[in-house]
């Protein structure tokens, strides 16, 4: 897990997990803000099963470095036109760099989706924007769930206190996303015990 975001959200989450005695086994963490150091670190990770780079959701040098050294770029966006416009800018920027090497698949994933989003005026406008810009979307969406928001306090979906049924539903939603990503990448992301 590489935190390349100046806000250091991933680093803060890790620290909160440590405060809550939540074990993060089989994971290594690094905060790398410098684009050159990020490129060097990503080139060294060939022995890792999966490397996730958390980056600022804006066009910057760290974003292009991460994308050039990745097998997939996943851009989360709420189904709001202003956020989708930014996602489209990132897609355009990353596609502009695709001529410099192998084309990295890019997908936008709708995040924090309320069940009623598609039935509102703003929801219809957002979906019309997606279609008009031909944004490369994941089929799965991440619903707005209180338990996802609670995880930033230093928990995982395995360790969150609360309604076990709701937590299980949140976990299965993420597994749906991982299974779609497996199909794109051709690698296993969901442990067999979970499937």
PDB file of C-alpha atoms in Angstrom, residues 85-183:
ATOM      1  CA  UNK A  85     -15.870  16.128 -15.123  1.00  0.00           C
ATOM      2  CA  UNK A  86     -12.683  15.743 -13.040  1.00  0.00           C
ATOM      3  CA  UNK A  87     -12.690  11.984 -13.640  1.00  0.00           C
ATOM      4  CA  UNK A  88     -13.034  12.611 -17.390  1.00  0.00           C
ATOM      5  CA  UNK A  89     -10.059  15.021 -17.268  1.00  0.00           C
ATOM      6  CA  UNK A  90      -7.966  12.331 -15.590  1.00  0.00           C
ATOM      7  CA  UNK A  91      -9.032   9.751 -18.174  1.00  0.00           C
ATOM      8  CA  UNK A  92      -8.093  12.159 -20.996  1.00  0.00           C
ATOM      9  CA  UNK A  93      -4.739  12.987 -19.393  1.00  0.00           C
ATOM     10  CA  UNK A  94      -3.851   9.334 -18.829  1.00  0.00           C
ATOM     11  CA  UNK A  95      -4.926   8.399 -22.350  1.00  0.00           C
ATOM     12  CA  UNK A  96      -2.639  11.148 -23.672  1.00  0.00           C
ATOM     13  CA  UNK A  97       0.296   9.356 -22.029  1.00  0.00           C
ATOM     14  CA  UNK A  98      -0.675   5.966 -23.451  1.00  0.00           C
ATOM     15  CA  UNK A  99       1.453   6.519 -26.551  1.00  0.00           C
ATOM     16  CA  UNK A 100       4.594   6.358 -24.388  1.00  0.00           C
ATOM     17  CA  UNK A 101       4.240   2.704 -23.502  1.00  0.00           C
ATOM     18  CA  UNK A 102       1.736  -0.091 -22.996  1.00  0.00           C
ATOM     19  CA  UNK A 103      -1.822   1.159 -22.570  1.00  0.00           C
ATOM     20  CA  UNK A 104      -2.947   0.841 -18.973  1.00  0.00           C
ATOM     21  CA  UNK A 105      -6.659   0.081 -18.578  1.00  0.00           C
ATOM     22  CA  UNK A 106      -8.540   2.917 -16.911  1.00  0.00           C
ATOM     23  CA  UNK A 107     -11.910   2.548 -15.233  1.00  0.00           C
ATOM     24  CA  UNK A 108     -14.095   5.000 -13.353  1.00  0.00           C
ATOM     25  CA  UNK A 109     -16.016   3.484 -10.463  1.00  0.00           C
ATOM     26  CA  UNK A 110     -19.048   5.204  -9.037  1.00  0.00           C
ATOM     27  CA  UNK A 111     -18.589   5.614  -5.306  1.00  0.00           C
ATOM     28  CA  UNK A 112     -20.941   6.595  -2.463  1.00  0.00           C
ATOM     29  CA  UNK A 113     -23.970   5.944  -4.659  1.00  0.00           C
ATOM     30  CA  UNK A 114     -27.322   6.459  -2.961  1.00  0.00           C
ATOM     31  CA  UNK A 115     -30.111   4.133  -4.045  1.00  0.00           C
ATOM     32  CA  UNK A 116     -32.120   7.081  -5.342  1.00  0.00           C
ATOM     33  CA  UNK A 117     -29.315   8.763  -7.344  1.00  0.00           C
ATOM     34  CA  UNK A 118     -30.513   7.467 -10.731  1.00  0.00           C
ATOM     35  CA  UNK A 119     -34.030   8.717 -10.147  1.00  0.00           C
ATOM     36  CA  UNK A 120     -33.100  12.307  -9.414  1.00  0.00           C
ATOM     37  CA  UNK A 121     -32.503  15.139 -11.855  1.00  0.00           C
ATOM     38  CA  UNK A 122     -28.826  15.320 -10.834  1.00  0.00           C
ATOM     39  CA  UNK A 123     -28.489  11.531 -11.173  1.00  0.00           C
ATOM     40  CA  UNK A 124     -29.953  11.529 -14.677  1.00  0.00           C
ATOM     41  CA  UNK A 125     -27.641  14.403 -15.617  1.00  0.00           C
ATOM     42  CA  UNK A 126     -24.622  12.511 -14.243  1.00  0.00           C
ATOM     43  CA  UNK A 127     -25.468   9.332 -16.150  1.00  0.00           C
ATOM     44  CA  UNK A 128     -26.076  11.329 -19.342  1.00  0.00           C
ATOM     45  CA  UNK A 129     -22.605  12.866 -18.885  1.00  0.00           C
ATOM     46  CA  UNK A 130     -21.052   9.392 -18.511  1.00  0.00           C
ATOM     47  CA  UNK A 131     -22.666   8.306 -21.773  1.00  0.00           C
ATOM     48  CA  UNK A 132     -21.801  11.482 -23.677  1.00  0.00           C
ATOM     49  CA  UNK A 133     -18.117  11.323 -22.636  1.00  0.00           C
ATOM     50  CA  UNK A 134     -17.952   7.543 -23.139  1.00  0.00           C
ATOM     51  CA  UNK A 135     -16.256   7.199 -19.777  1.00  0.00           C
ATOM     52  CA  UNK A 136     -14.769   3.736 -19.222  1.00  0.00           C
ATOM     53  CA  UNK A 137     -16.888   2.597 -16.281  1.00  0.00           C
ATOM     54  CA  UNK A 138     -16.849  -0.431 -14.040  1.00  0.00           C
ATOM     55  CA  UNK A 139     -20.227  -2.133 -14.050  1.00  0.00           C
ATOM     56  CA  UNK A 140     -20.169  -2.456 -10.260  1.00  0.00           C
ATOM     57  CA  UNK A 141     -20.798   0.583  -8.114  1.00  0.00           C
ATOM     58  CA  UNK A 142     -19.963   1.182  -4.463  1.00  0.00           C
ATOM     59  CA  UNK A 143     -23.097   2.099  -2.574  1.00  0.00           C
ATOM     60  CA  UNK A 144     -23.092   4.727   0.118  1.00  0.00           C
ATOM     61  CA  UNK A 145     -22.856   2.697   3.304  1.00  0.00           C
ATOM     62  CA  UNK A 146     -22.239   3.943   6.813  1.00  0.00           C
ATOM     63  CA  UNK A 147     -19.801   1.080   7.386  1.00  0.00           C
ATOM     64  CA  UNK A 148     -17.473   2.257   4.599  1.00  0.00           C
ATOM     65  CA  UNK A 149     -17.368   5.676   6.230  1.00  0.00           C
ATOM     66  CA  UNK A 150     -16.701   4.112   9.645  1.00  0.00           C
ATOM     67  CA  UNK A 151     -13.654   2.235   8.350  1.00  0.00           C
ATOM     68  CA  UNK A 152     -11.619   5.463   8.161  1.00  0.00           C
ATOM     69  CA  UNK A 153     -11.736   5.446  11.970  1.00  0.00           C
ATOM     70  CA  UNK A 154      -9.303   2.556  11.871  1.00  0.00           C
ATOM     71  CA  UNK A 155     -11.174  -0.632  11.039  1.00  0.00           C
ATOM     72  CA  UNK A 156     -11.493  -3.151   8.237  1.00  0.00           C
ATOM     73  CA  UNK A 157     -14.699  -4.832   7.092  1.00  0.00           C
ATOM     74  CA  UNK A 158     -13.586  -7.858   9.136  1.00  0.00           C
ATOM     75  CA  UNK A 159     -13.122  -5.888  12.356  1.00  0.00           C
ATOM     76  CA  UNK A 160     -15.882  -3.253  12.335  1.00  0.00           C
ATOM     77  CA  UNK A 161     -18.189  -3.327  15.335  1.00  0.00           C
ATOM     78  CA  UNK A 162     -21.906  -3.130  14.561  1.00  0.00           C
ATOM     79  CA  UNK A 163     -24.650  -4.863  12.619  1.00  0.00           C
ATOM     80  CA  UNK A 164     -22.999  -8.006  11.225  1.00  0.00           C
ATOM     81  CA  UNK A 165     -25.620  -8.387   8.480  1.00  0.00           C
ATOM     82  CA  UNK A 166     -25.004  -4.831   7.193  1.00  0.00           C
ATOM     83  CA  UNK A 167     -21.242  -5.329   7.415  1.00  0.00           C
ATOM     84  CA  UNK A 168     -21.535  -8.596   5.453  1.00  0.00           C
ATOM     85  CA  UNK A 169     -23.570  -6.764   2.751  1.00  0.00           C
ATOM     86  CA  UNK A 170     -20.859  -4.069   2.557  1.00  0.00           C
ATOM     87  CA  UNK A 171     -18.198  -6.774   2.260  1.00  0.00           C
ATOM     88  CA  UNK A 172     -20.037  -8.580  -0.564  1.00  0.00           C
ATOM     89  CA  UNK A 173     -20.388  -5.303  -2.451  1.00  0.00           C
ATOM     90  CA  UNK A 174     -16.600  -4.888  -2.377  1.00  0.00           C
ATOM     91  CA  UNK A 175     -16.136  -8.529  -3.417  1.00  0.00           C
ATOM     92  CA  UNK A 176     -18.336  -7.822  -6.477  1.00  0.00           C
ATOM     93  CA  UNK A 177     -15.961  -4.994  -7.421  1.00  0.00           C
ATOM     94  CA  UNK A 178     -12.895  -7.197  -6.869  1.00  0.00           C
ATOM     95  CA  UNK A 179     -14.382  -9.947  -9.036  1.00  0.00           C
ATOM     96  CA  UNK A 180     -14.942  -7.462 -11.867  1.00  0.00           C
ATOM     97  CA  UNK A 181     -11.344  -6.255 -11.493  1.00  0.00           C
ATOM     98  CA  UNK A 182     -10.155  -9.887 -11.586  1.00  0.00           C
ATOM     99  CA  UNK A 183     -11.787 -10.221 -14.994  1.00  0.00           C
TER     100      UNK A 183
END
